[in-house]
C-alpha positions as a printed Julia matrix, in Angstrom:
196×3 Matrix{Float64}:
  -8.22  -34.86  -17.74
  -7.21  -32.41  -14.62
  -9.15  -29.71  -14.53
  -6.58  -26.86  -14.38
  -6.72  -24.04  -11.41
  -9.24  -21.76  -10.57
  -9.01  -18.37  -12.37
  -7.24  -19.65  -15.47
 -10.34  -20.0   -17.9
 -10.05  -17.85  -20.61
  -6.46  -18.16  -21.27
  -6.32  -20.07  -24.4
  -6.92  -18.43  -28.15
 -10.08  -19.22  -29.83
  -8.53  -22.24  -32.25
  -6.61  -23.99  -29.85
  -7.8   -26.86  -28.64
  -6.22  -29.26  -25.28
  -4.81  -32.29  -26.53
  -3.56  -33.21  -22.58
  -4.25  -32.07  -19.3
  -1.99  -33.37  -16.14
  -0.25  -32.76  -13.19
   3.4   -33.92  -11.56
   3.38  -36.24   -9.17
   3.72  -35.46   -5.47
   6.34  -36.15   -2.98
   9.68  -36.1    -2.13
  12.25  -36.98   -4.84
  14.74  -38.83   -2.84
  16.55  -39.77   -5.55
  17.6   -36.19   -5.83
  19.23  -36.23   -2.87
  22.49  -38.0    -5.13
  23.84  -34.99   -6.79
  26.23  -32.51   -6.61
  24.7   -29.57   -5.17
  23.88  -32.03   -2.41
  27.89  -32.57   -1.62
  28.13  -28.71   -1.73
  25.52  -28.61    0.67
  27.53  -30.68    3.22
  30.35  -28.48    3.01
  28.55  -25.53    3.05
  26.67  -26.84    6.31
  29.52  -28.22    8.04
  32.0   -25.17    7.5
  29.11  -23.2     8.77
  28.26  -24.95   11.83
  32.27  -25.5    12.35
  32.18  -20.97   12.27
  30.06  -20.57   14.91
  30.99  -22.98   16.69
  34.47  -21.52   17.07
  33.33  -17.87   17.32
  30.89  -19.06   19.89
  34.03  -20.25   21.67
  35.63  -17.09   21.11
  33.18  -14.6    22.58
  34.94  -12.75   25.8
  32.89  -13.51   28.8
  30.37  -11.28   29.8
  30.78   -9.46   26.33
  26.55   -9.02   25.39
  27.79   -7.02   22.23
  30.09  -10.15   20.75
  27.4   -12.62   22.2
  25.69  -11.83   18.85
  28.76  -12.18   16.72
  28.35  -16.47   15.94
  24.44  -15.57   15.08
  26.29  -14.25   12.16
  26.95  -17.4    10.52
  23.18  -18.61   11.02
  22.06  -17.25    7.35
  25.19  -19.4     5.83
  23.68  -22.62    7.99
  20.33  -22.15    6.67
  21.67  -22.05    2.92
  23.58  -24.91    3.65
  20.54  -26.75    4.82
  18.92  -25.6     1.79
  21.44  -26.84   -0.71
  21.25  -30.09    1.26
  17.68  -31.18    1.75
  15.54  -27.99    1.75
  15.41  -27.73   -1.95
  13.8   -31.38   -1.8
  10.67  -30.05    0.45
  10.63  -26.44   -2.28
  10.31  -29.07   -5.18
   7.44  -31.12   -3.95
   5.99  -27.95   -2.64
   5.95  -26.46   -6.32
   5.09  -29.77   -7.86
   1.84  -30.12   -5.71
   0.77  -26.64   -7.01
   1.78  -26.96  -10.32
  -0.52  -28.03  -13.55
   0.44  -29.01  -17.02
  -1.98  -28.56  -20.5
  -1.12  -29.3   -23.75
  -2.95  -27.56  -26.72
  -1.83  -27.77  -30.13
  -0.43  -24.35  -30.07
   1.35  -24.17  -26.66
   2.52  -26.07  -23.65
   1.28  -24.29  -20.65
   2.67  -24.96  -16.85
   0.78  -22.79  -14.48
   1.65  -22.64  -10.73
  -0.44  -21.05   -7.39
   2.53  -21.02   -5.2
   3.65  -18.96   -2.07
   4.95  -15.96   -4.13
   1.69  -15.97   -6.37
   0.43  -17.01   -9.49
   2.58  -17.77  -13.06
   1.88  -19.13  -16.44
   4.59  -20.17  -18.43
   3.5   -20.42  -22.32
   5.84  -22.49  -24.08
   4.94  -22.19  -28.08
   5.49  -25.77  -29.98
   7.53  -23.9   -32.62
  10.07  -22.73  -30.39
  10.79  -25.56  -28.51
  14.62  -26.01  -28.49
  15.25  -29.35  -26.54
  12.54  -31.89  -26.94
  13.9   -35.14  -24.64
  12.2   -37.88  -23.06
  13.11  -39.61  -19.56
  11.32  -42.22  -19.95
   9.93  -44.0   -16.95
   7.22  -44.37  -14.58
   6.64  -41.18  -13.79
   8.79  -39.59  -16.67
   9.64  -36.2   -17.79
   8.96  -34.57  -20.91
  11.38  -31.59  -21.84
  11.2   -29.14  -24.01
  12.89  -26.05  -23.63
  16.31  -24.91  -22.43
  18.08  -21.94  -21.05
  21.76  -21.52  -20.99
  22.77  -18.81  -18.31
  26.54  -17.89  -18.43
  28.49  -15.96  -15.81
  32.16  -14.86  -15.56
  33.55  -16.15  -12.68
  37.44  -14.56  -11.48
  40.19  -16.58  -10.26
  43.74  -15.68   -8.71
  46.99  -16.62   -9.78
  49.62  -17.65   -6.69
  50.91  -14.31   -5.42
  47.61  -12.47   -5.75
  47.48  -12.03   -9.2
  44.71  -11.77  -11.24
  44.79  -15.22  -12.74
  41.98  -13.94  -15.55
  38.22  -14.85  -15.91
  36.57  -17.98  -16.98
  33.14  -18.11  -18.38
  30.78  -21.21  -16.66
  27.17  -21.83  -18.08
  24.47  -23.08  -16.16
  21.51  -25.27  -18.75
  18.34  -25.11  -16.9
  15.46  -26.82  -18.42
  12.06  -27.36  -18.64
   9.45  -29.56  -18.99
   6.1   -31.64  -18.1
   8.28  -33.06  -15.0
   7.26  -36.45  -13.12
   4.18  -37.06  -15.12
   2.46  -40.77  -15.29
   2.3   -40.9   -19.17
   5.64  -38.84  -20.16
   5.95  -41.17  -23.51
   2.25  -40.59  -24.44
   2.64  -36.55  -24.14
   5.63  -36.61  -25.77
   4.23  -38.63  -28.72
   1.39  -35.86  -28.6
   3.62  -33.13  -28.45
   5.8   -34.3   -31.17
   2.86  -35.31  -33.69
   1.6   -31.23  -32.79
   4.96  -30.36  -33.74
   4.76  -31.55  -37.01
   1.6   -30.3   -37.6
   2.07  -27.01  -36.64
   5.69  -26.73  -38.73
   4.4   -28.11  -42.19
């Protein structure tokens, strides 16, 4: 068992009892590296660093007001840096201060990060997506959220060429854990107790 945080005792009700305790596993997920927000992430970079470079190239000389104009484009090189590798180094940052218990209630993940402390509680009755990746480590998930947004497009000529609705599924889970099949055995058997 991993002893969870500091500061978290006291959390659970009287009658629930831990059935598992863990914690991800550390590191960079390379893998992650293959995906699609990655290949926006080169464009986004690239475009970027192609803007200043050609309003760097633009600046009159001896001009110290339009000297600042290319440091314009520096916020859209840092998001494109983001969307290409920094959200590898946020993940394993999260992961390393993130802990996982299991109680036959609730799924708890609690996190000490930069922006402070969280506790997600995740009740075994409302869990809407229970999937296995199985694997070594493996991911339990068990609750998703589908987040829709409008998003306008234009017709040739300027038109309005009308809305379109896009949804975004994020999910969550017990991510990169050593015994994902076990846990989700556990969590599955609590399930059934739990909804008789």
């Amino acid at each position: 068992m991993t002893n969870p945080p500091p500061g978290w005792e006291g959390i659970l009700a009287p009658d629930e009892q831990i059935l598992w305790q863990g914690r991800p596993q550390t590191g960079m997920v390379w893998s992650d590296l293959i995906s699609p927000v990655s290949i926006m992430g080169v464009f986004f970079t690239g475009f970027s660093i192609f803007w200043v470079t050609l309003a760097a190239s633009m600046v009159p000389a001896g001009d110290p007001v339009f000297r600042l104009f290319p440091l314009f484009g520096l916020p859209f090189i840092a998001v494109g840096l983001y969307l290409l590798i920094g959200r590898l180094f946020w993940d394993a940052y999260v992961r390393q201060r993130t802990w996982y218990t299991l109680t036959n209630r609730k799924a708890y993940i609690a996190t000490d990060g930069l922006f402070g402390r969280s506790l997600k509680p995740f009740d075994l009755r409302e869990m809407n997506s229970l999937a296995l990746d199985d694997g070594a480590p493996g991911t339990v998930w068990f609750h998703s959220q589908a987040y829709a947004r409008r998003s306008f497009r234009t017709a040739s000529g300027g038109r309005s060429g009308g809305s379109r609705r896009q949804t975004t599924v994020v999910r969550t889970g017990f991510r990169r854990i050593p015994d994902a099949r076990r846990v989700y055995r556990l969590i599955t058997d609590a399930r059934e107790t739990v909804m008789a």
